[in-house]
Tab-separated table of C-alpha atoms in Angstrom:
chain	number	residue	atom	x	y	z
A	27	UNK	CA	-22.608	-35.886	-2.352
A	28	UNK	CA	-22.163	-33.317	0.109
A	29	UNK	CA	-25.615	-31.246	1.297
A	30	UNK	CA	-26.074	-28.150	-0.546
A	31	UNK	CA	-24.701	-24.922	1.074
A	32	UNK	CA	-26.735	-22.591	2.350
A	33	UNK	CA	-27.485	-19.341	1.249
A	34	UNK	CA	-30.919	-17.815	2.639
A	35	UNK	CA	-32.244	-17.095	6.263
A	36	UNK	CA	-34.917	-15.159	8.198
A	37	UNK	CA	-34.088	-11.826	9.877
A	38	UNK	CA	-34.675	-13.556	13.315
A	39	UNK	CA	-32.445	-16.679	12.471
A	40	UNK	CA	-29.645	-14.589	11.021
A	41	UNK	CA	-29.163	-12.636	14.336
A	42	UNK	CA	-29.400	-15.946	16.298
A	43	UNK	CA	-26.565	-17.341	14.315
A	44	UNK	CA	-22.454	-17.607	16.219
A	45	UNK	CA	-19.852	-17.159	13.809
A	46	UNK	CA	-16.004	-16.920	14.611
A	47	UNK	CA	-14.061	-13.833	14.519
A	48	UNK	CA	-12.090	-13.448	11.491
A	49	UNK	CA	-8.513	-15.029	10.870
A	50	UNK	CA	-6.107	-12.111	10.872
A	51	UNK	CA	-2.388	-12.446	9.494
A	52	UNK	CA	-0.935	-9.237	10.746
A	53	UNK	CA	-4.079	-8.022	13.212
A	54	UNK	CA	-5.522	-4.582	12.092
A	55	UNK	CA	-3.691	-4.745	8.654
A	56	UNK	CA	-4.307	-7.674	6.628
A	57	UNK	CA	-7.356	-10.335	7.634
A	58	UNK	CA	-8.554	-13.700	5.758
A	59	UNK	CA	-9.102	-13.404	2.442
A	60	UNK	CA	-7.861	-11.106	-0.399
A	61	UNK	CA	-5.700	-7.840	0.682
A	62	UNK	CA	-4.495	-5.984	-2.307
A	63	UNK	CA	-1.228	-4.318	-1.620
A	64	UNK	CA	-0.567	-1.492	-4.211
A	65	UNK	CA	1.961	1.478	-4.818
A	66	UNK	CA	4.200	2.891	-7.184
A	67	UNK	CA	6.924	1.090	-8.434
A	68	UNK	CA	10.366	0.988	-6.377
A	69	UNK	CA	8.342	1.959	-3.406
A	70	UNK	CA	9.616	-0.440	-1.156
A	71	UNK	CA	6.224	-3.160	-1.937
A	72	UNK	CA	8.465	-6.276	-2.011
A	73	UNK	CA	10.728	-5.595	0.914
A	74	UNK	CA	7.112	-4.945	3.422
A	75	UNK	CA	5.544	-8.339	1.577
A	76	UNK	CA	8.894	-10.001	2.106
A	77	UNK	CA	8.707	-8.794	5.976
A	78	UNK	CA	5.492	-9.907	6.808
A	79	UNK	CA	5.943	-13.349	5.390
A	80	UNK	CA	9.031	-13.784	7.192
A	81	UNK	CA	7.522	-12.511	10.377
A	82	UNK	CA	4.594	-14.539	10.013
A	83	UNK	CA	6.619	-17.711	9.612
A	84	UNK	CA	8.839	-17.387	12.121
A	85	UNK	CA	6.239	-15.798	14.429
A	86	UNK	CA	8.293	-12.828	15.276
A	87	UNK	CA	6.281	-9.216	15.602
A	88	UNK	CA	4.929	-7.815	12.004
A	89	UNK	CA	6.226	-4.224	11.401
A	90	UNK	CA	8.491	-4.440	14.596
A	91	UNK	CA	5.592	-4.056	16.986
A	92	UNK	CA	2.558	-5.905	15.887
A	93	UNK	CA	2.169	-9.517	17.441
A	94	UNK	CA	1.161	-12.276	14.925
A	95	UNK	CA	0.201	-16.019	15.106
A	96	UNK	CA	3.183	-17.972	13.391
A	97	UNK	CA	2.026	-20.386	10.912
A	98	UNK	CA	2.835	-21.518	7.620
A	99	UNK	CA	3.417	-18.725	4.101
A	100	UNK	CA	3.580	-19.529	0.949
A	101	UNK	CA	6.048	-17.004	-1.193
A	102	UNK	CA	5.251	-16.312	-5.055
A	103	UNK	CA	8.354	-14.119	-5.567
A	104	UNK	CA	7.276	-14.078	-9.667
A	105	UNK	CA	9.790	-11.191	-10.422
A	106	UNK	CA	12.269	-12.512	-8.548
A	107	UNK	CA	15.693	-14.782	-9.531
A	108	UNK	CA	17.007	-17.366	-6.446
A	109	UNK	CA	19.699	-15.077	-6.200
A	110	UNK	CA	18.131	-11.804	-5.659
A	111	UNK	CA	15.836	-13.509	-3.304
A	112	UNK	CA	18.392	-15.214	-1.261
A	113	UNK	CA	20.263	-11.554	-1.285
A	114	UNK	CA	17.174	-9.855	0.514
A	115	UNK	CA	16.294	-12.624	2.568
A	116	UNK	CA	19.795	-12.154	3.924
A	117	UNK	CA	19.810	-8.866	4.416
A	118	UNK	CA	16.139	-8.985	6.352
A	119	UNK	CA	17.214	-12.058	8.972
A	120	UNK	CA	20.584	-9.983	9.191
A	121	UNK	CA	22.064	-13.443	10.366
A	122	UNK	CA	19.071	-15.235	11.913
A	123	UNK	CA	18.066	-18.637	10.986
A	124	UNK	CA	15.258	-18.389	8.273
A	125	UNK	CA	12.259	-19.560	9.119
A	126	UNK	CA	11.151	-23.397	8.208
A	127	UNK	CA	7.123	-22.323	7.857
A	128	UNK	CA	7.855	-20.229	4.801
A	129	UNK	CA	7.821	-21.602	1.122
A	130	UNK	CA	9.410	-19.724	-1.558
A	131	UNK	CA	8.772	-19.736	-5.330
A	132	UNK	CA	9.504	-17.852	-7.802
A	133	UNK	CA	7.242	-19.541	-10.632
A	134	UNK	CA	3.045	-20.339	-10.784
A	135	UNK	CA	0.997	-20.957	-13.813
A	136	UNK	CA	-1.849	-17.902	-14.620
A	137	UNK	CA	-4.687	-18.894	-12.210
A	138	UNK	CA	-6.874	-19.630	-15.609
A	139	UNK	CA	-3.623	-21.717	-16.673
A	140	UNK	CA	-4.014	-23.707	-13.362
A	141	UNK	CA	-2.244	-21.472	-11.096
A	142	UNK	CA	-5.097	-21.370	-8.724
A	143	UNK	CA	-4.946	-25.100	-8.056
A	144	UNK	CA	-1.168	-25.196	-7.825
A	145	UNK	CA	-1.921	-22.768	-4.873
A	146	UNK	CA	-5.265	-24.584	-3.714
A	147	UNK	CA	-2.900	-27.714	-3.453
A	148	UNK	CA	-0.244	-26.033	-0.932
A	149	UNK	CA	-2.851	-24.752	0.981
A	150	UNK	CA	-4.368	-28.343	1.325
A	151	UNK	CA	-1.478	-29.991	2.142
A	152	UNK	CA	-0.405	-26.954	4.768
A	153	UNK	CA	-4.218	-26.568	6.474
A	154	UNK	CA	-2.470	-24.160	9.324
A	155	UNK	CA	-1.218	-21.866	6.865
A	156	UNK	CA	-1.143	-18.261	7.934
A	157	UNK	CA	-0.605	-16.378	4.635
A	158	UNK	CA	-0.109	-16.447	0.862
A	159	UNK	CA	2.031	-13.522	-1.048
A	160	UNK	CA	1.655	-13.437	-4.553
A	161	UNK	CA	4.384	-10.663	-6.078
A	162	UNK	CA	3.051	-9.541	-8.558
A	163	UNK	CA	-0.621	-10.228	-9.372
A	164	UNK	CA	-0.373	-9.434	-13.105
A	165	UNK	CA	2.182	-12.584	-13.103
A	166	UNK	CA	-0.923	-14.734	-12.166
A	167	UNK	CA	-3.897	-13.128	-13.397
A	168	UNK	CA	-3.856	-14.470	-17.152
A	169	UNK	CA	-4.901	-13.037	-20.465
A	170	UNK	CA	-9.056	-11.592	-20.182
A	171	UNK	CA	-11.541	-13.798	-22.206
A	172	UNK	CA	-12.016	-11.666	-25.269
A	173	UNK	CA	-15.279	-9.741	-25.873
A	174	UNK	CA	-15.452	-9.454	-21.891
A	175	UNK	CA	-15.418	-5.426	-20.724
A	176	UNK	CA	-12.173	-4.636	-18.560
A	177	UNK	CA	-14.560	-3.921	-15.265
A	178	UNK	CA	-15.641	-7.602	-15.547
A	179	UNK	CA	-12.036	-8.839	-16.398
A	180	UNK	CA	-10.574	-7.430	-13.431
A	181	UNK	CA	-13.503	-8.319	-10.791
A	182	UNK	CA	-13.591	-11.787	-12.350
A	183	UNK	CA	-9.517	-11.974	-11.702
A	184	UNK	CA	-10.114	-11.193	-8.438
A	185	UNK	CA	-12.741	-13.330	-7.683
A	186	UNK	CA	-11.050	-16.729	-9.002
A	187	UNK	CA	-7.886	-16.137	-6.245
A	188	UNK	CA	-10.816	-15.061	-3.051
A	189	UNK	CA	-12.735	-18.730	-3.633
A	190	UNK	CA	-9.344	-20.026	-2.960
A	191	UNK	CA	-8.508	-17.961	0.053
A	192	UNK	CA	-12.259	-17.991	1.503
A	193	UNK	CA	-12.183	-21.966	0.432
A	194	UNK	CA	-9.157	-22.091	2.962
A	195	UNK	CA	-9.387	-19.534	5.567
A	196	UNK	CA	-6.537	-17.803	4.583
A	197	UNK	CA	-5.145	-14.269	3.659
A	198	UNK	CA	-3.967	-13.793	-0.089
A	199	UNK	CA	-1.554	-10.618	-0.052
A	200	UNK	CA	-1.470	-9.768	-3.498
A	201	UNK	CA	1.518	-7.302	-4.735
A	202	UNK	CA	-0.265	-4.828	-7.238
A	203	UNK	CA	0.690	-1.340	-9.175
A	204	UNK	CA	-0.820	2.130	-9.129
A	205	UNK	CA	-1.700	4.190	-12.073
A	206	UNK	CA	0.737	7.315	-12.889
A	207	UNK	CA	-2.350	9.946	-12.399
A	208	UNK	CA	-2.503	11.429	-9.006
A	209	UNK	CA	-5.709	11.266	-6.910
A	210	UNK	CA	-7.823	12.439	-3.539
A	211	UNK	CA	-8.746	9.189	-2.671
A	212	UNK	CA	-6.185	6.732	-2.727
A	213	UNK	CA	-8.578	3.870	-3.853
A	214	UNK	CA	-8.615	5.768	-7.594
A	215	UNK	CA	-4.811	5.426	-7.386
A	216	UNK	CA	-4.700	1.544	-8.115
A	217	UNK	CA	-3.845	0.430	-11.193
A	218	UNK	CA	-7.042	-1.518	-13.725
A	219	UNK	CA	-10.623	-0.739	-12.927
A	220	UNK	CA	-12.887	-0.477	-10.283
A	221	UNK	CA	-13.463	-4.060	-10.589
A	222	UNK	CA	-9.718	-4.953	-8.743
A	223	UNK	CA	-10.785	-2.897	-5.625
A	224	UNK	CA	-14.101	-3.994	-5.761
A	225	UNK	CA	-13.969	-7.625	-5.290
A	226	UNK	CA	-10.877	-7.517	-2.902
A	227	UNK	CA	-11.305	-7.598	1.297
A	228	UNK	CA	-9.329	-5.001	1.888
A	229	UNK	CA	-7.280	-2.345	-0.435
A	230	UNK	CA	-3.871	-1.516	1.395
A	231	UNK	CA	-2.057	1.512	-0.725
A	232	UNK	CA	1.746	2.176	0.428
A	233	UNK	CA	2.953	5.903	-0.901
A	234	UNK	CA	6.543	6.706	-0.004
A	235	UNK	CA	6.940	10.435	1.679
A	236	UNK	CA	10.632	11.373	1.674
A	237	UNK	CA	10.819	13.560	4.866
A	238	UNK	CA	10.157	12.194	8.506
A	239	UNK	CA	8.039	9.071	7.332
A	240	UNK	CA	9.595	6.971	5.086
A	241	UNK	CA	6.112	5.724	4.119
A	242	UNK	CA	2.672	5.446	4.985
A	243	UNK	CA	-0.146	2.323	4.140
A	244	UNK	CA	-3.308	3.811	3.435
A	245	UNK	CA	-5.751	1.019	4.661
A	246	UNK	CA	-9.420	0.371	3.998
A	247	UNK	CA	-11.651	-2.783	3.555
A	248	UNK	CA	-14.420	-5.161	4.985
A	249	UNK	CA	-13.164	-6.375	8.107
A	250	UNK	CA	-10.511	-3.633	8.231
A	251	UNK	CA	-10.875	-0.174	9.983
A	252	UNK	CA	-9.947	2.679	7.541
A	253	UNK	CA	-6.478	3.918	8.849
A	254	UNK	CA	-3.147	5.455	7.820
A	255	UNK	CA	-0.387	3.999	9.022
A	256	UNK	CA	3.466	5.603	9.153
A	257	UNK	CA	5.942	3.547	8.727
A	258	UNK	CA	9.951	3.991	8.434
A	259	UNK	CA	12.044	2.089	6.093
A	260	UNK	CA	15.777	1.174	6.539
A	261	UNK	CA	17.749	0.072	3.514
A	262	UNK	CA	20.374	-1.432	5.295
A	263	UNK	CA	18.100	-3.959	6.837
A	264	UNK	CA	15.629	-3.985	4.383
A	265	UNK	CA	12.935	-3.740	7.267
A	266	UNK	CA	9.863	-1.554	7.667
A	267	UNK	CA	8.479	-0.374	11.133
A	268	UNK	CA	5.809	1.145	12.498
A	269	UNK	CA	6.215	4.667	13.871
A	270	UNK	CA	4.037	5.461	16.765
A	271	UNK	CA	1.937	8.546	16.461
A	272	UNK	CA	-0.302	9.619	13.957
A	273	UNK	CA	0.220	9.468	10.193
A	274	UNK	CA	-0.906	12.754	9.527
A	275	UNK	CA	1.818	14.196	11.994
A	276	UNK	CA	3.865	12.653	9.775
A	277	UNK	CA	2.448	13.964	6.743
A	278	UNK	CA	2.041	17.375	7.449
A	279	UNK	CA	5.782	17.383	8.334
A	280	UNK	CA	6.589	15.995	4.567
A	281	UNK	CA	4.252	18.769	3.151
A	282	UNK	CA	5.903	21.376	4.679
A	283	UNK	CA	9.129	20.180	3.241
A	284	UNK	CA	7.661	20.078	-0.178
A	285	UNK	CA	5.462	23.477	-0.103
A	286	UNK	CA	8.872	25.160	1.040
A	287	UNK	CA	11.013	23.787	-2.095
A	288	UNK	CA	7.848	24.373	-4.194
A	289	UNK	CA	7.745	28.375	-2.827
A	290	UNK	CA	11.377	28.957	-3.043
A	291	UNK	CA	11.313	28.060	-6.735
A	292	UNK	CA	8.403	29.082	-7.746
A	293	UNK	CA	6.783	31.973	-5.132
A	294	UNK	CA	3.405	33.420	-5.986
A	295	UNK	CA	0.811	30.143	-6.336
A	296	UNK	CA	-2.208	30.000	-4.155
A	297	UNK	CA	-2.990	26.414	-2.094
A	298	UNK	CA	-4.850	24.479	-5.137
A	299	UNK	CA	-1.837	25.267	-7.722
A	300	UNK	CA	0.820	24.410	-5.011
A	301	UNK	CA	-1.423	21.133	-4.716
A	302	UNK	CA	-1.494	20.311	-8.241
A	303	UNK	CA	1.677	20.872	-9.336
A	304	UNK	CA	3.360	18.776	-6.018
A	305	UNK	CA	-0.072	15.637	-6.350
A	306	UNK	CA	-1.021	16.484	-3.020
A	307	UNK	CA	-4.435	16.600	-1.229
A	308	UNK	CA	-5.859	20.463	-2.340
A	309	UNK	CA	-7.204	20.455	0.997
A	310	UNK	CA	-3.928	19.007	3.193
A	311	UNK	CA	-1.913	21.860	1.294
A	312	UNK	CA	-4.293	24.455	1.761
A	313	UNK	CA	-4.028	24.124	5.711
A	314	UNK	CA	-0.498	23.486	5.692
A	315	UNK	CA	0.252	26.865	3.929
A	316	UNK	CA	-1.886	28.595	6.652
A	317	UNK	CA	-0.605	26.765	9.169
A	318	UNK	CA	2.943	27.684	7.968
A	319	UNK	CA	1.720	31.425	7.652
A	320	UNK	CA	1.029	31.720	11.385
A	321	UNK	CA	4.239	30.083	12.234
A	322	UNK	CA	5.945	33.117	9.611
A	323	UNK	CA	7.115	30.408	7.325
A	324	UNK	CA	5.145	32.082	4.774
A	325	UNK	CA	3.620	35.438	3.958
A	326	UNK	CA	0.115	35.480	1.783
A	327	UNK	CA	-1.579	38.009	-0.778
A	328	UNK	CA	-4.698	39.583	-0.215
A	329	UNK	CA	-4.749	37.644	-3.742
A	330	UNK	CA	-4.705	34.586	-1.693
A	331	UNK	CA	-1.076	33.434	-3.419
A	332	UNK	CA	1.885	32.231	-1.034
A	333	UNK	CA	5.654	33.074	-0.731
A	334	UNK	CA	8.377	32.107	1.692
A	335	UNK	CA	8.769	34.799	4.672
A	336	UNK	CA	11.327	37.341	3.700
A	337	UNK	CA	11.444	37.112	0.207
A	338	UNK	CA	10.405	40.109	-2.609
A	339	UNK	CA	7.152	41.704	-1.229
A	340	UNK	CA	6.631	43.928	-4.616
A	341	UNK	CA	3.253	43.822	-6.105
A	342	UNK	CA	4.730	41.694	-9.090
A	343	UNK	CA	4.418	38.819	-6.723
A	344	UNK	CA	0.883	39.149	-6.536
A	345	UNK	CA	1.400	37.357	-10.174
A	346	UNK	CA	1.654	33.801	-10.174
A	347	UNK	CA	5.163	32.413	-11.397
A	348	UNK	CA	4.944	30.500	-14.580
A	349	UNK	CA	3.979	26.604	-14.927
A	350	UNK	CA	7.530	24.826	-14.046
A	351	UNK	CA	8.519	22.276	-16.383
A	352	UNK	CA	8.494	19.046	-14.068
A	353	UNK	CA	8.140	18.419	-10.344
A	354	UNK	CA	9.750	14.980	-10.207
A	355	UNK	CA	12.514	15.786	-7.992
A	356	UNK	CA	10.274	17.715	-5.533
A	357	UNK	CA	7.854	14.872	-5.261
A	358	UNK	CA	10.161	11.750	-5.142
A	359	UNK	CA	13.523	13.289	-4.031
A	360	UNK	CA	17.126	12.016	-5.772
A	361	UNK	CA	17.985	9.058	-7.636
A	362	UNK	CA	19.698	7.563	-4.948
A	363	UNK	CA	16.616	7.998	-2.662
A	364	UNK	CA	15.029	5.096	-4.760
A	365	UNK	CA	17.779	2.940	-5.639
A	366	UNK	CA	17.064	-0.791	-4.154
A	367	UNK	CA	14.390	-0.332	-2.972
A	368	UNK	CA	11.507	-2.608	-5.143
C-alpha cells in the first residue's frame, strides 16, 4: 500500500519546500488543471477549442502568436457528427496535414456513468498529454443526486473532472454556456451556480463584439493573471488570433459603434439607460459618451441625457425617448453575422 499523502506542515517547512512551475497548455491562458471556457451560444466557442487543440498537437503557435509545447489532446467533440467535424477540421488546417497527437471523439459516458475513467484511461496510456477538450460539459456532467442543493451539484461536477486533471498533470478545457441576463462582472455571466466557477482553475469568458474586435476572452483564475484579451475571428479559416494592443482599445471602439446606433434611434437617454438597454458596463458607457462629447460626436443636457451632434436641440429632447421594444440587432448585429459560427 502506498504511504499516505500528505497534507499538513509547519510555517517554516512550507517555505523551505521546491515545487515546479505549473504545466501550461497555451502559456498565460489556460494552465494544468480545470479552465472553464464559457460564452453565449454561436459565439465562435468550438472553433477557439478546436484551434487550440490542433495547435497544441501539432505544436504550431496558439492564437497565431502564442508558442506552446506540442504534446498529445484528447478531443470530446459531444455535439458534434464525423462529418461536421471533419468539415471544420478542414477548413482550420486549410490543407495541412492534421496532426497525429490529437484524438477525436465525439461520444463519453457522464463522468458519474464512468466517463471520468474513460478519460482517466487515455490520459494513462498518453502520460505526455498536453490537453483535454471536453465540448460541452453538460454532455458529461450527469444527472445531480437528488435531495443535493444546485451549489453543491455543480461544485461537486466540477470537482470529479479536476481529480482527474490534477491526478495527471493536465489541463481540462471544458466548453460551457452563459446565462441570458447581462452582468458587470463577467464571472456572474456563466451559466449554473457559483459552485461551477468556484471549483474551476481558471474561468475564461469569450463575448463576441461586432466592430473592430471580433471577440475578446475575459480571463481570471488561480495560476492565471486577470486579463482581457482581443481577439479577431475569420470565418473563412475558421481561426482566431490575437490582436496586439489592448482589449479595451478595442472595446471602447465597439461602444462607440453601439452608443451611436443607440442615439440615432433613440436620442435623449443619459449613460446608465444607454447602458442598460445595449448590456454594457454603466461605467464603460458613461466615459465613452463623454469621451464622444469632447470629440463633438455627441451633445449633452444640463439634464445629463445624450444626443448625436447636430440633431434637434429643442427642449423636448431634454425628455427621454420611450423604452424601445428590443435591442437585439444593436447588440449582436445581423443574422448573417452569426451564421457558422458555433
Amino acid at each position: 500500500m502506498p504511504p499516505p499523502r500528505r497534507t499538513a506542515w509547519d510555517a517554516q517547512e512550507l517555505m523551505n519546500m521546491s515545487f515546479p512551475e505549473p504545466r501550461w497548455a497555451v502559456p498565460g491562458l489556460v494552465c494544468e488543471g480545470v479552465t472553464l471556457l464559457a460564452g453565449p451560444p454561436k459565439v465562435g466557442k468550438s472553433w477557439l477549442s478546436l484551434n487550440l487543440a490542433l495547435d497544441i498537437a501539432a505544436g504550431d503557435q496558439a492564437l497565431g502568436s502564442i508558442d506552446v509545447e506540442p504534446g498529445p489532446v484528447l478531443y470530446l467533440a459531444l455535439e458534434d457528427t464525423p462529418r461536421r467535424l471533419q468539415s471544420r477540421m478542414k477548413t482550420v488546417l486549410a490543407g495541412r496535414p492534421a496532426p497525429e497527437g490529437l484524438t477525436l471523439s465525439i461520444a463519453c459516458d457522464p463522468m458519474p456513468a464512468g466517463g471520468d475513467e474513460q478519460v482517466d484511461a487515455w490520459l494513462t496510456a498518453h502520460p505526455g498529454a498536453r490537453l483535454v477538450v471536453i465540448d460541452v460539459f453538460a454532455k458529461v456532467r450527469g444527472n445531480p443526486p437528488p435531495g443535493v442543493a444546485a451549489y453543491d451539484a455543480d461544485y461537486g461536477a466540477m470537482s470529479r473532472i479536476k481529480r482527474i486533471a490534477d491526478r495527471h498533470g493536465v489541463a481540462v478545457l471544458l466548453v460551457h454556456h452563459v446565462r441570458k441576463a447581462a452582468a458587470e462582472d463577467f464571472l456572474a455571466t456563466v451559466s449554473g451556480t457559483n459552485g461551477l466557477a468556484g471549483a474551476a482553475d481558471a474561468v475564461v469568458v469569450l463575448e463576441r463584439a461586432r466592430a473592430q474586435a471580433d471577440g475578446v476572452l475575459h480571463v481570471t483564475g488561480r495560476d492565471v493573471d486577470e486579463t482581457d484579451y482581443p481577439l479577431a475571428f475569420n470565418p473563412e479559416l475558421g481561426t482566431w488570433r490575437l490582436l496586439d494592443g489592448r482589449a479595451e482599445d478595442y472595446l471602447m471602439r465597439d461602444t462607440r459603434s453601439l452608443v451611436m446606433r443607440y442615439l440615432r434611434d433613440y436620442p435623449g437617454h443619459k449613460p446608465k439607460q444607454i447602458a442598460d438597454a445595449l448590456h454594457l458596463d454603466p461605467g464603460t458607457v458613461r466615459q465613452t459618451c463623454r469621451r464622444m462629447a469632447e470629440d463633438g460626436q455627441l451633445r449633452s443636457t444640463p439634464g445629463g441625457q445624450y444626443h448625436p451632434a447636430g440633431g434637434d436641440s429643442s427642449d423636448s429632447g431634454d425628455m427621454p425617448a420611450p423604452d424601445p421594444p428590443s435591442l437585439l440587432s444593436l447588440r449582436h448585429g445581423t443574422t448573417s453575422d452569426q451564421d457558422g459560427q458555433p
